Short mmCIF file of N, CA and C in Angstrom, two decimals:
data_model
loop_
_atom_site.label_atom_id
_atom_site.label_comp_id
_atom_site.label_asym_id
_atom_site.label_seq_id
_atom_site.Cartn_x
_atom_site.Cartn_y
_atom_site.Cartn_z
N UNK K 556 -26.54 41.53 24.30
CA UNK K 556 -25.72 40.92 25.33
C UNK K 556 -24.70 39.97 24.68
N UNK K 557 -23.72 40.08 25.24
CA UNK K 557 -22.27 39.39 24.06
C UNK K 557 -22.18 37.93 24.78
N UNK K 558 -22.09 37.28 24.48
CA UNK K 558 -21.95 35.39 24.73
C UNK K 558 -20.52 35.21 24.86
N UNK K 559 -20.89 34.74 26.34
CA UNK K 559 -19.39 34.10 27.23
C UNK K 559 -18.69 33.22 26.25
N UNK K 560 -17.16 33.33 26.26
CA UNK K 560 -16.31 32.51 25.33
C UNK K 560 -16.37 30.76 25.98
N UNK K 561 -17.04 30.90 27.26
CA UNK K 561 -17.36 29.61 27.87
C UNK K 561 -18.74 29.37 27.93
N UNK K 562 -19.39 29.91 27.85
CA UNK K 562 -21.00 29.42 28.15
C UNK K 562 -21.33 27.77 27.26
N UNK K 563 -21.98 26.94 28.02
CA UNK K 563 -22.26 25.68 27.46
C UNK K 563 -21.98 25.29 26.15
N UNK K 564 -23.34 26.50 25.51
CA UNK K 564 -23.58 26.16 23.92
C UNK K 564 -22.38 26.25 23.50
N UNK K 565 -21.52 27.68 23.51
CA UNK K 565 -20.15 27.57 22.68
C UNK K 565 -19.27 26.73 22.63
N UNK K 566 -19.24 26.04 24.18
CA UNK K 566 -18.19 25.07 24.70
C UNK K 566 -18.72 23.60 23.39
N UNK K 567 -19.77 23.69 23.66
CA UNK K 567 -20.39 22.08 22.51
C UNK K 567 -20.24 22.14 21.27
N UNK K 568 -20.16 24.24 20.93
CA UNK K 568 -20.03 24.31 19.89
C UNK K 568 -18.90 23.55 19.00
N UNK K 569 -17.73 24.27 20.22
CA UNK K 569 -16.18 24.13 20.16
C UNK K 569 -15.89 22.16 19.63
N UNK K 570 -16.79 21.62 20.95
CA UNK K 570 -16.13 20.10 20.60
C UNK K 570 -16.64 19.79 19.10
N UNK K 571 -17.55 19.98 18.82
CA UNK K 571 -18.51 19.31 18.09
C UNK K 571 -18.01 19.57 16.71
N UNK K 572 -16.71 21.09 16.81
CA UNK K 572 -16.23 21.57 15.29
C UNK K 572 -14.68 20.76 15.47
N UNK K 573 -14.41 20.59 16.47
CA UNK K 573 -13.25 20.02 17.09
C UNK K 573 -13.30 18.21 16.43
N UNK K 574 -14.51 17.55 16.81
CA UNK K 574 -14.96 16.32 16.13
C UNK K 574 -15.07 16.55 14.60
N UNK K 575 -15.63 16.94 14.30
CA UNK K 575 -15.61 17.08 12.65
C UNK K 575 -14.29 16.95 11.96
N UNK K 576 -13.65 17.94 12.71
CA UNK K 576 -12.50 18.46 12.27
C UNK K 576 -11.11 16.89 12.10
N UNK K 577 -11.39 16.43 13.62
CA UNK K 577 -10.70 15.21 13.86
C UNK K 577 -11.11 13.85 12.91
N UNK K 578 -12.33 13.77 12.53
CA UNK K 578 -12.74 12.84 11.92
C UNK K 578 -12.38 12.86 10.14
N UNK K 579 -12.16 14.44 9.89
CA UNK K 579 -11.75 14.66 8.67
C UNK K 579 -10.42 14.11 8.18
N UNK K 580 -9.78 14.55 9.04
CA UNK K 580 -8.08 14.35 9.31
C UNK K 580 -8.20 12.71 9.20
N UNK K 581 -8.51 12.05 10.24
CA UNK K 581 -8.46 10.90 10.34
C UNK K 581 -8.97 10.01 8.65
N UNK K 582 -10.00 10.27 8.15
CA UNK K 582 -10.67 9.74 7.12
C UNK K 582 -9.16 10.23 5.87
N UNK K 583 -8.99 11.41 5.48
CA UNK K 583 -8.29 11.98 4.85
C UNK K 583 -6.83 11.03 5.21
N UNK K 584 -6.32 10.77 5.88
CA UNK K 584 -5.23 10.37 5.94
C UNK K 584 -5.47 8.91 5.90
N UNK K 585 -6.28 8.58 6.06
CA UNK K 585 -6.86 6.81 5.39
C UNK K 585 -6.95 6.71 3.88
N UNK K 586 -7.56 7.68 3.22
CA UNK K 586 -7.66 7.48 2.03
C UNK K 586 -6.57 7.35 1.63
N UNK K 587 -5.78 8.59 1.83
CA UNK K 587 -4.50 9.18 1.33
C UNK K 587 -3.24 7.90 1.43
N UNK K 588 -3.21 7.36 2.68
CA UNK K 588 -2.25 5.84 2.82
C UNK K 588 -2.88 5.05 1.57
N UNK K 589 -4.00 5.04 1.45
CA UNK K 589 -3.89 3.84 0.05
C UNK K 589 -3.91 3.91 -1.06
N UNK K 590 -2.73 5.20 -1.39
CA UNK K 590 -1.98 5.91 -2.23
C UNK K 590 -1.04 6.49 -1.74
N UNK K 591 -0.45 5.46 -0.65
CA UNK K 591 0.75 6.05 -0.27
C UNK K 591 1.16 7.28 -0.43
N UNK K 592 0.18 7.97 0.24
CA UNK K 592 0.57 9.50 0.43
C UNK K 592 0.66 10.13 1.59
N UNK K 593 0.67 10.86 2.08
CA UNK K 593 0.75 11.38 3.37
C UNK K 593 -0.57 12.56 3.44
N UNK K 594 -1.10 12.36 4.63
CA UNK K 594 -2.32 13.37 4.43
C UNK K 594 -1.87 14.89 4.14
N UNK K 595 -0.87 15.60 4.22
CA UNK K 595 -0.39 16.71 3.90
C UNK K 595 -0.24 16.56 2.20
N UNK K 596 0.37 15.37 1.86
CA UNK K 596 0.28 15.80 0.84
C UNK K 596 -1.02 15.47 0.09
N UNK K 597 -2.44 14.86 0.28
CA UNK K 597 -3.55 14.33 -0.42
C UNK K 597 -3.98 15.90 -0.51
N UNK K 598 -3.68 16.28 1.10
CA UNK K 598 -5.11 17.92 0.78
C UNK K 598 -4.40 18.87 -0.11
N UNK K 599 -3.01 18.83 -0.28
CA UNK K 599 -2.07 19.75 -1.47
C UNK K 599 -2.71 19.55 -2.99
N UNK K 600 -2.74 18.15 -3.25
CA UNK K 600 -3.24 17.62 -4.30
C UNK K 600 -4.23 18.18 -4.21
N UNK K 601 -5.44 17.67 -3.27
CA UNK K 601 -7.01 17.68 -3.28
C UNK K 601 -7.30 19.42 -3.94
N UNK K 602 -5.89 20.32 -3.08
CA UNK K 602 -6.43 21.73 -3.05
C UNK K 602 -6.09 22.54 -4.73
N UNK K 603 -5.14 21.77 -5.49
CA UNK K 603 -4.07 22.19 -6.49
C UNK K 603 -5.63 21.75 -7.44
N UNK K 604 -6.11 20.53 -7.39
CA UNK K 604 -6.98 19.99 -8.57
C UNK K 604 -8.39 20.86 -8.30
N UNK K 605 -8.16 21.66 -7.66
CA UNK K 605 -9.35 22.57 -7.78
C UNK K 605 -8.88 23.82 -8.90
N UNK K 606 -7.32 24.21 -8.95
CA UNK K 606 -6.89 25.07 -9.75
C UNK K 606 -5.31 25.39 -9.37
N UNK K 607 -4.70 25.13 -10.84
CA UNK K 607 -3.50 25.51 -10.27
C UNK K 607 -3.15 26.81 -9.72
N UNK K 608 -2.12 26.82 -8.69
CA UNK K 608 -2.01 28.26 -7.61
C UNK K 608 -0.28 28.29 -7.40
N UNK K 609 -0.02 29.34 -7.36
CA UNK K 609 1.38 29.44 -6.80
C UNK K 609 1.33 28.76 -5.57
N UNK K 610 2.89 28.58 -4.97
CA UNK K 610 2.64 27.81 -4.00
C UNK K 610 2.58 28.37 -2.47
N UNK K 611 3.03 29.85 -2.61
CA UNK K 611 2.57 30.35 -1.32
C UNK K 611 0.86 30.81 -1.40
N UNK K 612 0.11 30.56 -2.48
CA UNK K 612 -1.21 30.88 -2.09
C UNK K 612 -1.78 29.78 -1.49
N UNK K 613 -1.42 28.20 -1.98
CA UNK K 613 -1.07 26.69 -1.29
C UNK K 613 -1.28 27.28 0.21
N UNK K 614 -0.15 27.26 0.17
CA UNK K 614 0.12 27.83 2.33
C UNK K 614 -0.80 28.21 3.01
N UNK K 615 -0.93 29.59 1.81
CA UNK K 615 -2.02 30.49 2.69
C UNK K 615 -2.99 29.49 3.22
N UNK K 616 -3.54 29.43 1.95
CA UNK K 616 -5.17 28.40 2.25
C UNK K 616 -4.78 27.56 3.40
N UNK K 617 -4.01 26.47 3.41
CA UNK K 617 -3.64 25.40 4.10
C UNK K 617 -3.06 25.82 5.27
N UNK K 618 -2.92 27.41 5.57
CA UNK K 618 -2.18 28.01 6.97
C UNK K 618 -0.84 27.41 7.08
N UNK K 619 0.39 27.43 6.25
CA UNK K 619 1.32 26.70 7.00
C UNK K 619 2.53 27.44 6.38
N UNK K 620 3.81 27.01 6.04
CA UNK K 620 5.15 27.73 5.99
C UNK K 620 4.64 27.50 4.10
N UNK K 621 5.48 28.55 3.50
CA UNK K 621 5.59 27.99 2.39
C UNK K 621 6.79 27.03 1.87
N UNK K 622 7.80 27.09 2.73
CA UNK K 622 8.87 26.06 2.86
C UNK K 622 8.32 24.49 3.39
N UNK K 623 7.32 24.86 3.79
CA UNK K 623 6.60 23.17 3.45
C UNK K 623 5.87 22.68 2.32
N UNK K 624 4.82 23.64 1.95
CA UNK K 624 4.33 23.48 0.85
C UNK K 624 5.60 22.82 -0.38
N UNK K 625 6.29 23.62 -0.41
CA UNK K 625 7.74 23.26 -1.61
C UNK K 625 8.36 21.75 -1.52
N UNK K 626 8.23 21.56 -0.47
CA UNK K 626 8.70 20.08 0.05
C UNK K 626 7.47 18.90 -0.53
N UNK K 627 6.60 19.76 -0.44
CA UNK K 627 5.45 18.60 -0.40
C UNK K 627 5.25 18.48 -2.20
N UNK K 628 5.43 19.58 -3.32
CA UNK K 628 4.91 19.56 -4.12
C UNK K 628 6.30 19.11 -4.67
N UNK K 629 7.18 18.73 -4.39
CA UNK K 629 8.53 18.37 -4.77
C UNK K 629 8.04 17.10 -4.86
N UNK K 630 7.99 16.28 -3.07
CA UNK K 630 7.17 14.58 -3.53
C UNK K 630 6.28 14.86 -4.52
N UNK K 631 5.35 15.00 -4.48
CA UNK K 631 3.92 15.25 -5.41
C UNK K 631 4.79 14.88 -6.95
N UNK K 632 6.05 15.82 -7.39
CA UNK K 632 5.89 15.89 -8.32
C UNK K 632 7.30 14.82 -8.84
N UNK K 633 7.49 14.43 -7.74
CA UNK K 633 8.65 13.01 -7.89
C UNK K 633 7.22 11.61 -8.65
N UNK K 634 6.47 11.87 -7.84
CA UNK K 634 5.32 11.41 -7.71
C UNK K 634 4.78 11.31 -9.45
N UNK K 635 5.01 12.14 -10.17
CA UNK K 635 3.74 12.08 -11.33
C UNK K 635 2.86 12.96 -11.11
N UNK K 636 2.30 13.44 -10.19
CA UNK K 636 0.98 13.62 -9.54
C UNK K 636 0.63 15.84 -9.70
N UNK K 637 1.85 16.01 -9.70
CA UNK K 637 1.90 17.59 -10.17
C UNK K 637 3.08 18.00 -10.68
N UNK K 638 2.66 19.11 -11.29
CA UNK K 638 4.12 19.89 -11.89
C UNK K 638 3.85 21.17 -12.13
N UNK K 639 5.35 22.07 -12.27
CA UNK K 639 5.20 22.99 -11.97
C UNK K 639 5.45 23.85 -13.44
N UNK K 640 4.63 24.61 -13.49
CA UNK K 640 4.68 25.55 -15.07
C UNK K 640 4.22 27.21 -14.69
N UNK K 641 4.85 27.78 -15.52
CA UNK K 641 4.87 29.38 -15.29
C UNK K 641 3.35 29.88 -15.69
N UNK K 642 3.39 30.69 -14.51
CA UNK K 642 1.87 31.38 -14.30
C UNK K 642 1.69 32.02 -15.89
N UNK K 643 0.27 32.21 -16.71
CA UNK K 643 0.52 32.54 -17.60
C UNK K 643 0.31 34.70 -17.75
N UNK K 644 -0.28 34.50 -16.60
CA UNK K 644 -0.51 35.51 -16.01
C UNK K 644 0.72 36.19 -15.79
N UNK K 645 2.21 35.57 -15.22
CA UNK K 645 3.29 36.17 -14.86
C UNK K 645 4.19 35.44 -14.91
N UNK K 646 5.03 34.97 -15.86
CA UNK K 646 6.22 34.55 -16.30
C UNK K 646 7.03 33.96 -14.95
N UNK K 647 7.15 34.86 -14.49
CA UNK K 647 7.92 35.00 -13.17
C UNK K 647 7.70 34.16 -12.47
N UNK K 648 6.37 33.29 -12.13
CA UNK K 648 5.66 33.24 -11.19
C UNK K 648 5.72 31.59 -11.64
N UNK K 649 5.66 30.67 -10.55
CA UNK K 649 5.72 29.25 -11.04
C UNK K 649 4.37 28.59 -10.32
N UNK K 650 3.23 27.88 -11.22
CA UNK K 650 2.34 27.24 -10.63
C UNK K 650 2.69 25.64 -10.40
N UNK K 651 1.97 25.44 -8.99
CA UNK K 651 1.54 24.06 -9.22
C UNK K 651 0.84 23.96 -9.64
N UNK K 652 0.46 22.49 -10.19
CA UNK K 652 -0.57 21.95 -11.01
C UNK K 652 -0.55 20.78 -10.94
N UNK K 653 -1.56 20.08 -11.27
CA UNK K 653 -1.95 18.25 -10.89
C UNK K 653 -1.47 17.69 -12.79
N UNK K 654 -1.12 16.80 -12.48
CA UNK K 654 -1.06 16.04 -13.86
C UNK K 654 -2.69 15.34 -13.91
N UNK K 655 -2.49 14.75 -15.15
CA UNK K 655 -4.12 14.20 -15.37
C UNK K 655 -3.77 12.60 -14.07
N UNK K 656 -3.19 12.53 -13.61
CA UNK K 656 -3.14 11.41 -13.28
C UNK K 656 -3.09 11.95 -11.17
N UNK K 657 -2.24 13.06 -11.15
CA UNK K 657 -3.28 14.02 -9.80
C UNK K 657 -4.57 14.19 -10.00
N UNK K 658 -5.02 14.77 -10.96
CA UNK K 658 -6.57 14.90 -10.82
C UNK K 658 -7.29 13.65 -10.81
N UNK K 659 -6.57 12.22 -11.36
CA UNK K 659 -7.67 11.12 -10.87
C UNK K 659 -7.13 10.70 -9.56
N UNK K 660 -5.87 11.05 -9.18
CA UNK K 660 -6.08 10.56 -7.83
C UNK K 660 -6.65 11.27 -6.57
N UNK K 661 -6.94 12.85 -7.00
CA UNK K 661 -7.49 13.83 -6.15
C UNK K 661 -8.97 13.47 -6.27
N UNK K 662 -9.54 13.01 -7.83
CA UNK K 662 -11.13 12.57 -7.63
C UNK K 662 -11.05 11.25 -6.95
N UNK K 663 -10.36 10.19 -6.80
CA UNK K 663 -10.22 8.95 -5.82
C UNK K 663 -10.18 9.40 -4.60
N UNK K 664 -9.75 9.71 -4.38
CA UNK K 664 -8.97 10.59 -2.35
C UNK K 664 -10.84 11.26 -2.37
N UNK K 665 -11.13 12.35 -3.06
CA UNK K 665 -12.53 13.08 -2.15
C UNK K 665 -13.18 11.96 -2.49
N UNK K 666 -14.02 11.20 -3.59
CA UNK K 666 -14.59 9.93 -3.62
C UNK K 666 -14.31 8.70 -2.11
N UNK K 667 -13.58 9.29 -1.56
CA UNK K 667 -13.44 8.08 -0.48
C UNK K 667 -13.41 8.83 0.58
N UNK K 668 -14.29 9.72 0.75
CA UNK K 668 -14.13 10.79 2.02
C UNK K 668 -15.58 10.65 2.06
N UNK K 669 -16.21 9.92 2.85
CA UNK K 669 -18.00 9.42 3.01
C UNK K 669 -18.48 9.93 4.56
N UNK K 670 -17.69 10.16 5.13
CA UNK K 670 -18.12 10.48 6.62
C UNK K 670 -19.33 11.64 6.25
N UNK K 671 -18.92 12.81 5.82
CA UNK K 671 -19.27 13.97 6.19
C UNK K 671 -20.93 13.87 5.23
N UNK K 672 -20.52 12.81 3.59
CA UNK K 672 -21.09 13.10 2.61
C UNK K 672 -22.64 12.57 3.16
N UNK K 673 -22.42 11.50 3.55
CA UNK K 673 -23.89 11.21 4.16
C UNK K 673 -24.53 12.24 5.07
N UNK K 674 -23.98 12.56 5.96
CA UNK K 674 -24.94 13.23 7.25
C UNK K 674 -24.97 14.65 6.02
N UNK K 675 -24.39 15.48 5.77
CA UNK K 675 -24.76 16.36 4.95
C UNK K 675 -26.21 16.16 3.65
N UNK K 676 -26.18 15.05 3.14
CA UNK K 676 -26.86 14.82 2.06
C UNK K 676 -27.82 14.63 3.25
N UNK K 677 -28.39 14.72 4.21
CA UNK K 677 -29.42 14.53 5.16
C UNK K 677 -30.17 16.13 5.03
N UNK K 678 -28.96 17.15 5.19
CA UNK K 678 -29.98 18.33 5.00
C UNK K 678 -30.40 18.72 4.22
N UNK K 679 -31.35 19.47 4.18
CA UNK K 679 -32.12 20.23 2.69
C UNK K 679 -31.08 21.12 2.26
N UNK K 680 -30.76 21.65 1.43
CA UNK K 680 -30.06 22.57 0.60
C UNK K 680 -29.85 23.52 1.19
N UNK K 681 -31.38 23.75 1.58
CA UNK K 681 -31.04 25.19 2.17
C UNK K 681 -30.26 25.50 3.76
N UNK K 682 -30.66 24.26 4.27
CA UNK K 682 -29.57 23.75 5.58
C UNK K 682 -27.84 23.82 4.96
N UNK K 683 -27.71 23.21 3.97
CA UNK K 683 -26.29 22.81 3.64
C UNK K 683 -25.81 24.77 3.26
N UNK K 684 -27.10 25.06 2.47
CA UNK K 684 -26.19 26.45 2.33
C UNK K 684 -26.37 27.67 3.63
N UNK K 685 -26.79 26.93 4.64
CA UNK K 685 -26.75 27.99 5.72
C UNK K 685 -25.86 27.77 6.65
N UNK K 686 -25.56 26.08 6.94
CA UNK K 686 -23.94 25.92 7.26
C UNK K 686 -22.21 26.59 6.67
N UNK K 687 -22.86 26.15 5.17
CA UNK K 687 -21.72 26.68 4.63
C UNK K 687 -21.40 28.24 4.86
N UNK K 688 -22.99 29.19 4.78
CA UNK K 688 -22.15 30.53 5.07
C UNK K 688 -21.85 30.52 6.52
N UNK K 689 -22.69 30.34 7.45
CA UNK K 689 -21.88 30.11 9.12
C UNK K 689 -20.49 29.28 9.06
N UNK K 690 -20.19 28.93 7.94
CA UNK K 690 -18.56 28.42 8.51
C UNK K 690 -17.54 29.31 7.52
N UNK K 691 -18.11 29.95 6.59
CA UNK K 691 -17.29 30.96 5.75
C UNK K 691 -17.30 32.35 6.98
N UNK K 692 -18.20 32.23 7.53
CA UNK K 692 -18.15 33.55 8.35
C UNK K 692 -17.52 33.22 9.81
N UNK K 693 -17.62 32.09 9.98
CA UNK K 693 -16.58 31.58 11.30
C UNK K 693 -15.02 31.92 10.61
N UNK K 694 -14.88 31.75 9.51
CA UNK K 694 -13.35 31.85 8.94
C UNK K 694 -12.89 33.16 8.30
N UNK K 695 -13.92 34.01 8.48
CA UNK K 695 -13.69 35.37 8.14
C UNK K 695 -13.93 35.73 6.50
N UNK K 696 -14.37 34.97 5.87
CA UNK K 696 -14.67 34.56 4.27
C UNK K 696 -16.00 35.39 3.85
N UNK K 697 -15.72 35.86 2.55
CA UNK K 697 -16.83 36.57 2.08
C UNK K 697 -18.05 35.66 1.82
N UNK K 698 -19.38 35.97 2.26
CA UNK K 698 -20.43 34.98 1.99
C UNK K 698 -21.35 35.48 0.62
N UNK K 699 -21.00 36.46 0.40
CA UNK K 699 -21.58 37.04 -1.14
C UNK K 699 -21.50 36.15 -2.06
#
């Protein structure tokens, strides 16, 4: 039997990913002001110091224009904070990348993101990794 796009549970589901979601944003763009940054650009950083990426793969992840992304890694890199060097993979191809001084401010920025870290460190492991695949599979993401 297929579950109403309104039935209770989903509806609580909805707020309850809706809260998370809002509280992230909110925390994220606190950190990010006391490094005068703009929360668009902390999660660019946050997402680049995981590995440098061209900048429409940026977008992708982050869902947005890649004519924003370009804007943002432009500050970023007025900034100190990234720069851009040819994929080594493809000449052609230009990565962002964090300077050593993005990657300490990308480990400062998640270091000051505590909301989520507590109530998570509450579940057992095996809770944390059964959320994580229910939200890779809410997003259409391989759970392999």
């Amino acid at each position: 039997m297929a579950t109403s796009r309104t039935d209770p549970l989903t509806l609580d589901v909805i707020q309850l990913i809706g809260g998370v979601v809002a509280r992230y944003h909110e925390e994220y763009d606190r950190a990010a002001a006391t490094h005068a940054l703009t929360g668009a650009q902390a999660r660019v950083l946050g997402l680049l110091s995981l590995e440098p990426m061209p900048m429409r793969k940026v977008a992708r992840k982050l869902k947005c224009e890649p004519s924003n992304i370009t804007g943002i890694v432009d500050r970023l890199e007025l900034r100190g904070l990234v720069e851009r060097r040819p994929d080594p993979a493809d000449r052609r191809v230009k990565l962002a990348a964090p300077t050593e001084e993005g990657i300490r401010t990308a480990r400062q920025l998640r270091d000051a993101l505590d909301f989520a870290r507590e109530p998570l460190a509450e579940l057992s492991e095996a809770e944390r990794t059964v959320l994580r695949d229910l939200l890779r599979r809410m997003l259409g993401e391989d759970t392999t």
